[in-house]
GROMACS .gro file of C-alpha atoms in nm:
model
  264
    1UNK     CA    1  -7.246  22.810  -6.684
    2UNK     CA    2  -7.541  22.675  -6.772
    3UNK     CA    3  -7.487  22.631  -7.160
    4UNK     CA    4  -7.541  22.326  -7.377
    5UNK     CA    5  -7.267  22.128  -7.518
    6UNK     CA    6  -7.466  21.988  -7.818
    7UNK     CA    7  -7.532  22.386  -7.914
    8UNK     CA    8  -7.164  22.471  -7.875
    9UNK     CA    9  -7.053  22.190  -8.085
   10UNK     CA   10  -6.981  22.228  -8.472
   11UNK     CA   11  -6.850  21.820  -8.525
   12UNK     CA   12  -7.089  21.609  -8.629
   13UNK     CA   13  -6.896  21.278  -8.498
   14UNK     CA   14  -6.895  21.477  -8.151
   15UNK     CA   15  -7.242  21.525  -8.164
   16UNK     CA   16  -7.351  21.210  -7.979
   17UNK     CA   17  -7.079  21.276  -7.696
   18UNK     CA   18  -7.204  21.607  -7.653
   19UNK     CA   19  -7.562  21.550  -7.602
   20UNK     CA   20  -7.405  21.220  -7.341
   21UNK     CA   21  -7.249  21.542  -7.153
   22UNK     CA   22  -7.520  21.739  -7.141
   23UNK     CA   23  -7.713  21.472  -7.009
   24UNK     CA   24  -7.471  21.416  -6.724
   25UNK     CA   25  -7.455  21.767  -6.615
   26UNK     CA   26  -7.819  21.764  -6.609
   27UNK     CA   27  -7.789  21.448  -6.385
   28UNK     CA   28  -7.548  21.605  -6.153
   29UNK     CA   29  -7.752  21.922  -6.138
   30UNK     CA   30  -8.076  21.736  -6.012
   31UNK     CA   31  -7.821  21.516  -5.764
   32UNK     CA   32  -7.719  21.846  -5.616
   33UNK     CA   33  -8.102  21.987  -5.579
   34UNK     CA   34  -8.229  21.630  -5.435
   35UNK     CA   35  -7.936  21.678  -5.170
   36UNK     CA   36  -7.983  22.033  -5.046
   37UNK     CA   37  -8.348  21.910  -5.021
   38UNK     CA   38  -8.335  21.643  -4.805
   39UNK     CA   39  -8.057  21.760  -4.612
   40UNK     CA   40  -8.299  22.109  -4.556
   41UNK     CA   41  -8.606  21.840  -4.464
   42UNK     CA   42  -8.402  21.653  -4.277
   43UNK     CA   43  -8.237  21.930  -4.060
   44UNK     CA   44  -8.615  22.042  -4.002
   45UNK     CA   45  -8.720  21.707  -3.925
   46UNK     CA   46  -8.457  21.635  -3.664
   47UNK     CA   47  -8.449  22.030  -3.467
   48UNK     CA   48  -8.845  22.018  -3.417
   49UNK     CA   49  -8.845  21.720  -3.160
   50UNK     CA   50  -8.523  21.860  -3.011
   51UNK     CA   51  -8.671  22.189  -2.980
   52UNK     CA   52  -8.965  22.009  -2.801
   53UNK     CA   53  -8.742  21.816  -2.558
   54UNK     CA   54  -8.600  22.124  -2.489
   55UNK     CA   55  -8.914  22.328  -2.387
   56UNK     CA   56  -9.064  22.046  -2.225
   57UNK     CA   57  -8.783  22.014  -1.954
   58UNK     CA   58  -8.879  22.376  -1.800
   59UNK     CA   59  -9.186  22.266  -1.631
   60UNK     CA   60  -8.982  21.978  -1.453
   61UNK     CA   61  -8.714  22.214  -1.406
   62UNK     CA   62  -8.957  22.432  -1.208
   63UNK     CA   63  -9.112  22.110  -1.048
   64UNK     CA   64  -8.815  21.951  -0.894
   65UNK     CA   65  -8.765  22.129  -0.541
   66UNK     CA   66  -8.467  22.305  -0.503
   67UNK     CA   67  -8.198  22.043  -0.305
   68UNK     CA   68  -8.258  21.800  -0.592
   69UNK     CA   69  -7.949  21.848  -0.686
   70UNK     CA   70  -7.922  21.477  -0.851
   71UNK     CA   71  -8.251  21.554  -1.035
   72UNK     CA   72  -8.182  21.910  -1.181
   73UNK     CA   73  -7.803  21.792  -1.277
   74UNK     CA   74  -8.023  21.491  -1.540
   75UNK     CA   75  -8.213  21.797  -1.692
   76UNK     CA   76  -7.928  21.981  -1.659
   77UNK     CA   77  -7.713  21.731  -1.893
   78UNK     CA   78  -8.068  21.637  -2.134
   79UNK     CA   79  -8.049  22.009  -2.206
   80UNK     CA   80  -7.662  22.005  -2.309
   81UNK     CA   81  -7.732  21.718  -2.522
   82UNK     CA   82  -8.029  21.871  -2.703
   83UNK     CA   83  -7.808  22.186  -2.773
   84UNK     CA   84  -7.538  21.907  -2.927
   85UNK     CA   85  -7.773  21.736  -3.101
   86UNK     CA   86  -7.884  22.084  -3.234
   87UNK     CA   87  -7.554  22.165  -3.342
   88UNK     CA   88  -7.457  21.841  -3.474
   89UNK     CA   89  -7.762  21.883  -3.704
   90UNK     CA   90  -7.680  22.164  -3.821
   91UNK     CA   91  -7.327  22.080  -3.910
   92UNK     CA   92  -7.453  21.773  -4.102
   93UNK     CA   93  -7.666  21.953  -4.290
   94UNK     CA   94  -7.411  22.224  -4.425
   95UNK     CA   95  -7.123  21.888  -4.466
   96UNK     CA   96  -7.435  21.786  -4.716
   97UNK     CA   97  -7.415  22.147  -4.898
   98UNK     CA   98  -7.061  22.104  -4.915
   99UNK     CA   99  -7.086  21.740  -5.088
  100UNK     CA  100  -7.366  21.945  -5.351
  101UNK     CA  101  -7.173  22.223  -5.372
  102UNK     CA  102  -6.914  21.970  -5.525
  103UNK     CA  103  -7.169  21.817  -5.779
  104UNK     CA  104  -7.306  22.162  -5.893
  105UNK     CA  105  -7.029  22.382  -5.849
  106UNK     CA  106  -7.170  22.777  -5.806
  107UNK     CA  107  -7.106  23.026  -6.120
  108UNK     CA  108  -7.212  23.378  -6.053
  109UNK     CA  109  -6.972  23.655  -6.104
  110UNK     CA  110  -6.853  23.765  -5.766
  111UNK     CA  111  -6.647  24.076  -5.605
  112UNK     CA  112  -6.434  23.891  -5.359
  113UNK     CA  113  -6.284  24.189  -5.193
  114UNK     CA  114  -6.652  24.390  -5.169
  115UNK     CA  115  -6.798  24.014  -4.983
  116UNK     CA  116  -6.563  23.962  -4.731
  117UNK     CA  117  -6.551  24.317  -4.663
  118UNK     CA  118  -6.950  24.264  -4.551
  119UNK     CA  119  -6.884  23.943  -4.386
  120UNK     CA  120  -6.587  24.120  -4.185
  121UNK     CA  121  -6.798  24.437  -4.062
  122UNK     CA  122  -7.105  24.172  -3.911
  123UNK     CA  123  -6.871  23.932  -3.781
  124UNK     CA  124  -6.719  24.222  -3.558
  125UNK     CA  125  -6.952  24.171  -3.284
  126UNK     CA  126  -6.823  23.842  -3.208
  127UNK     CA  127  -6.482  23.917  -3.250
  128UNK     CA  128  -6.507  24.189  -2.989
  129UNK     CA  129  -6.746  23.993  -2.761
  130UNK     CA  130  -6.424  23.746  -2.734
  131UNK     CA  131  -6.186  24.083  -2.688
  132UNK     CA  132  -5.986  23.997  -3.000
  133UNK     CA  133  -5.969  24.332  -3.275
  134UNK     CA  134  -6.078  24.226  -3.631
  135UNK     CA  135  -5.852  24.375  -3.866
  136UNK     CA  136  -5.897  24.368  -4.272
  137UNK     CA  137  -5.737  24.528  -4.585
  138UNK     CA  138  -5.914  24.424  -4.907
  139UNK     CA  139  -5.885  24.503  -5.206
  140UNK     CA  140  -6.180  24.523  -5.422
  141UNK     CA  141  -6.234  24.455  -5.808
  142UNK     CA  142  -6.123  24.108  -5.781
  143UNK     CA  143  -6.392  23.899  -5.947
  144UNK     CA  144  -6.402  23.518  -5.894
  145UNK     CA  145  -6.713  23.256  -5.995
  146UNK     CA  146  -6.834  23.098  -5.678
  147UNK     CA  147  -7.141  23.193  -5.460
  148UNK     CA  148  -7.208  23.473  -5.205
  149UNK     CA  149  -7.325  23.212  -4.990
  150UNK     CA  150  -6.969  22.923  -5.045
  151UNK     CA  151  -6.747  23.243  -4.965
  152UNK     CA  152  -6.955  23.344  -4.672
  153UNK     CA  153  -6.887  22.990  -4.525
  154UNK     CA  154  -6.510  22.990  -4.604
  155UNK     CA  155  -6.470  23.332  -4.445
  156UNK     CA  156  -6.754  23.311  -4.140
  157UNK     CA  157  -6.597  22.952  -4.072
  158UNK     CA  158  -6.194  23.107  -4.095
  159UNK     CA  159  -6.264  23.436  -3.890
  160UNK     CA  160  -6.474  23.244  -3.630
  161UNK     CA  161  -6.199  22.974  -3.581
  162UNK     CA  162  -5.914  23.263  -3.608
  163UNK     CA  163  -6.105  23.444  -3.305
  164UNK     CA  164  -6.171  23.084  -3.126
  165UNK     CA  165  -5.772  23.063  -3.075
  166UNK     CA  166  -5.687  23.411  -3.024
  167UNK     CA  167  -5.605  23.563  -2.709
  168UNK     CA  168  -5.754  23.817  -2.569
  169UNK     CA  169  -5.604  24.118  -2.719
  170UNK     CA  170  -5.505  23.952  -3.017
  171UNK     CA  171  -5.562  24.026  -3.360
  172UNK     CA  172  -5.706  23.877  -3.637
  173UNK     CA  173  -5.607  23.986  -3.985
  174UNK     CA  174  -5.829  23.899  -4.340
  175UNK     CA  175  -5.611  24.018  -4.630
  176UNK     CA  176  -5.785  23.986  -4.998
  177UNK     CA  177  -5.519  24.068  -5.294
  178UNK     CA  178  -5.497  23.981  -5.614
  179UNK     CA  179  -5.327  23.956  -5.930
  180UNK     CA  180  -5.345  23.922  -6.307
  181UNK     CA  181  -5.421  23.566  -6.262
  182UNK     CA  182  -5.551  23.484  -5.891
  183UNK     CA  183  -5.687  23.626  -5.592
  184UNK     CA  184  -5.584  23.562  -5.271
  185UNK     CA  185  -5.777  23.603  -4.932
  186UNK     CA  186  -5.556  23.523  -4.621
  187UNK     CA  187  -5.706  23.537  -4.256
  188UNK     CA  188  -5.412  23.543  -4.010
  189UNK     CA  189  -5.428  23.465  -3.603
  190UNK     CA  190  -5.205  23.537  -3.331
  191UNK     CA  191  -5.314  23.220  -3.136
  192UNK     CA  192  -5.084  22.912  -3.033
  193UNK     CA  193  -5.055  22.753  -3.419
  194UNK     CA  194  -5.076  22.412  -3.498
  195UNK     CA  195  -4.822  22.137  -3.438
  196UNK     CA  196  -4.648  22.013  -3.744
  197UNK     CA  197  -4.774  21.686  -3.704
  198UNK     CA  198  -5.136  21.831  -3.775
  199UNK     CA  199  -5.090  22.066  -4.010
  200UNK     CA  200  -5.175  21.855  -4.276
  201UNK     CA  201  -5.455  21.721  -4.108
  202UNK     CA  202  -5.657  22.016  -4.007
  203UNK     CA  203  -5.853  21.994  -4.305
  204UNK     CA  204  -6.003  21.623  -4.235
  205UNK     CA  205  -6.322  21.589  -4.171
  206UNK     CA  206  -6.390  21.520  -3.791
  207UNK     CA  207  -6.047  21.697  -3.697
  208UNK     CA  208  -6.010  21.904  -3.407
  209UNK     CA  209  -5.684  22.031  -3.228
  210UNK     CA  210  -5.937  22.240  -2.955
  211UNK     CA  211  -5.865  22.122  -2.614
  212UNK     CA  212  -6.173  21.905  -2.536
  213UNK     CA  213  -6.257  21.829  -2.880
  214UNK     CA  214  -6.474  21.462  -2.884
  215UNK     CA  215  -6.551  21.517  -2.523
  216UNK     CA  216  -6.880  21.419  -2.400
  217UNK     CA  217  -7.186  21.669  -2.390
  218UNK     CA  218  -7.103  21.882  -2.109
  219UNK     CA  219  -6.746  21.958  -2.205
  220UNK     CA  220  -6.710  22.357  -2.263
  221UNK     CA  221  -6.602  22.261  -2.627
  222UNK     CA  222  -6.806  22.274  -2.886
  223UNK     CA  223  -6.650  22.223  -3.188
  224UNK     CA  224  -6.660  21.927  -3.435
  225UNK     CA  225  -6.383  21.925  -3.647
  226UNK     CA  226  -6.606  21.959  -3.952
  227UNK     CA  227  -6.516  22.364  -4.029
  228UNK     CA  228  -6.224  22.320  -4.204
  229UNK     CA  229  -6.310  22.042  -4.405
  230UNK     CA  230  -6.614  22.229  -4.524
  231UNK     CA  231  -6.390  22.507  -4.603
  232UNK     CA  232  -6.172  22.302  -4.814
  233UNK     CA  233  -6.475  22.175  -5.000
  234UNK     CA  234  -6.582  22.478  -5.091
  235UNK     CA  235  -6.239  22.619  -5.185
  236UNK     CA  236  -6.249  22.301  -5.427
  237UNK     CA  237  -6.560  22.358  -5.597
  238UNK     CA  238  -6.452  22.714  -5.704
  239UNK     CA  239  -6.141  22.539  -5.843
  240UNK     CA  240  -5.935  22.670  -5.585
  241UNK     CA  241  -5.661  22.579  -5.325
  242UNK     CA  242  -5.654  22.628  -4.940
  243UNK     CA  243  -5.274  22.653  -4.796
  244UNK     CA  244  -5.192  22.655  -4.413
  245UNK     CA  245  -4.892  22.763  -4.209
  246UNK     CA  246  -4.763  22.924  -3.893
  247UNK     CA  247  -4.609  23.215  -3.879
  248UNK     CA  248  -4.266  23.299  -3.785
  249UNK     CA  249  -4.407  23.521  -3.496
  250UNK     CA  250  -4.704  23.345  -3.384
  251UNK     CA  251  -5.030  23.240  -3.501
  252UNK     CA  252  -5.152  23.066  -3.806
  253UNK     CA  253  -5.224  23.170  -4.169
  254UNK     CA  254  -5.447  23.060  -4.376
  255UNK     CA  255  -5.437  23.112  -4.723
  256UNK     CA  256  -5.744  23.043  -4.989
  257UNK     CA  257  -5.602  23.112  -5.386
  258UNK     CA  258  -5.898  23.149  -5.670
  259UNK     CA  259  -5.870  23.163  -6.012
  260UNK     CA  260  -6.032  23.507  -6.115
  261UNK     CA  261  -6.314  23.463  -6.338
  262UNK     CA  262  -6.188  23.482  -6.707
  263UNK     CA  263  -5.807  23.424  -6.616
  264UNK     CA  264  -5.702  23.094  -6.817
   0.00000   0.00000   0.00000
């Protein structure tokens, strides 16, 4: 938490090496704040002009008559790469929360089971937009230290990759148990799996085994690898482990383990 070495300690020949601690912890602290700042000024910075670019191409939509077909196809593609740029922006700046989220891990005293129960129930719309049924069974009273807002990226970025390689009438499982020691939140697909030759590379940054992933703007893809990677970080900064596999009848699991809050 947020307490001071120097207090804790009761050896004087420690003493110095505490208060050297203390002062490196505060160093990482302020690291952490200057990066969510400038990645949140910088994300600003960069979406106003795209917006712009964006709104300024619908008066020379509406200008250019009708057969100009080679015309409307250059807004056409300016407008895909504005809604990249927008979402390669935005994936920068939450690869920057992860990196900060690493520095200044989060503390607070959360009910894993009671979160992702939440984050299931609003992330139902999409899953039933995409015709794939959104199953969980949580259990509740599981408490970890981590961040309402770190879990809600490991499970919104799980579920929503889970439901992009689903088929339609699939289902997608999220499982929270627990023990003694460790509790355990699982988020199974039915979708094609991943070859063994990837599996231990999902979790790079810049990954992708999408069809069309790294295609240029225009491609029907629009995924940049960086969701499981941020995943991982976050996983790590709660002192946890992420753990992938395919299952025996189809799919993939993946499986996040945290240390409950307390548990040595």
């Amino acid at each position: 938490g947020h307490r001071r070495f120097e207090k804790l300690n009761d050896v004087p020949e420690l003493a110095g090496v505490a208060r050297q601690f203390d002062a490196m912890v505060d160093r990482l602290r302020e690291s952490a704040a200057v990066i969510r700042e400038t990645a949140e000024e910088s994300a600003h910075a960069l979406k106003t002009p795209i917006g712009a670019i964006r709104q300024s191409l619908e008066p020379l939509r509406n200008a250019l008559p009708a057969g100009d077909r080679r015309g409307l196809r250059a807004i056409e593609i300016i407008d895909q790469c504005c809604a990249r740029l927008g979402e390669l922006v935005s994936e920068a700046r939450r690869s920057i929360e992860a990196a900060a989220l690493m520095a200044d891990p989060p503390v607070e005293r959360i009910d894993l089971g009671e979160v992702v129960a939440g984050l299931v129930e609003e992330m139902r719309g999409p899953s039933e937009a995409a015709s794939v049924q959104l199953e969980a069974q949580v259990e509740t009273g599981l408490t970890v230290l981590g961040s309402d807002e770190a879990i809600e990226t490991i499970v919104e970025n799980l579920v929503d990759n889970a439901i992009g390689f689903s088929p339609p009438g699939g289902i997608v499982q999220v499982v929270v148990t627990g023990d003694r020691h460790e509790a355990r939140l699982k988020v199974l697909d039915q979708g094609p799996g991943v070859g063994p030759q990837s599996l231990d590379r999902i979790f790079e940054k810049g990954f992708s085994s999408r069809p069309g992933a790294g295609k240029e703007p225009g491609a029907a893809d629009r995924n940049f690898g960086m969701g499981l990677w941020i995943v991982r970080r976050n996983v790590e900064a709660m002192n946890g482990v992420v753990r992938v596999e395919n299952r025996a009848s189809g799919g993939l699991v993946v499986e996040i383990v945290l240390p409950l809050a307390g548990s040595a």
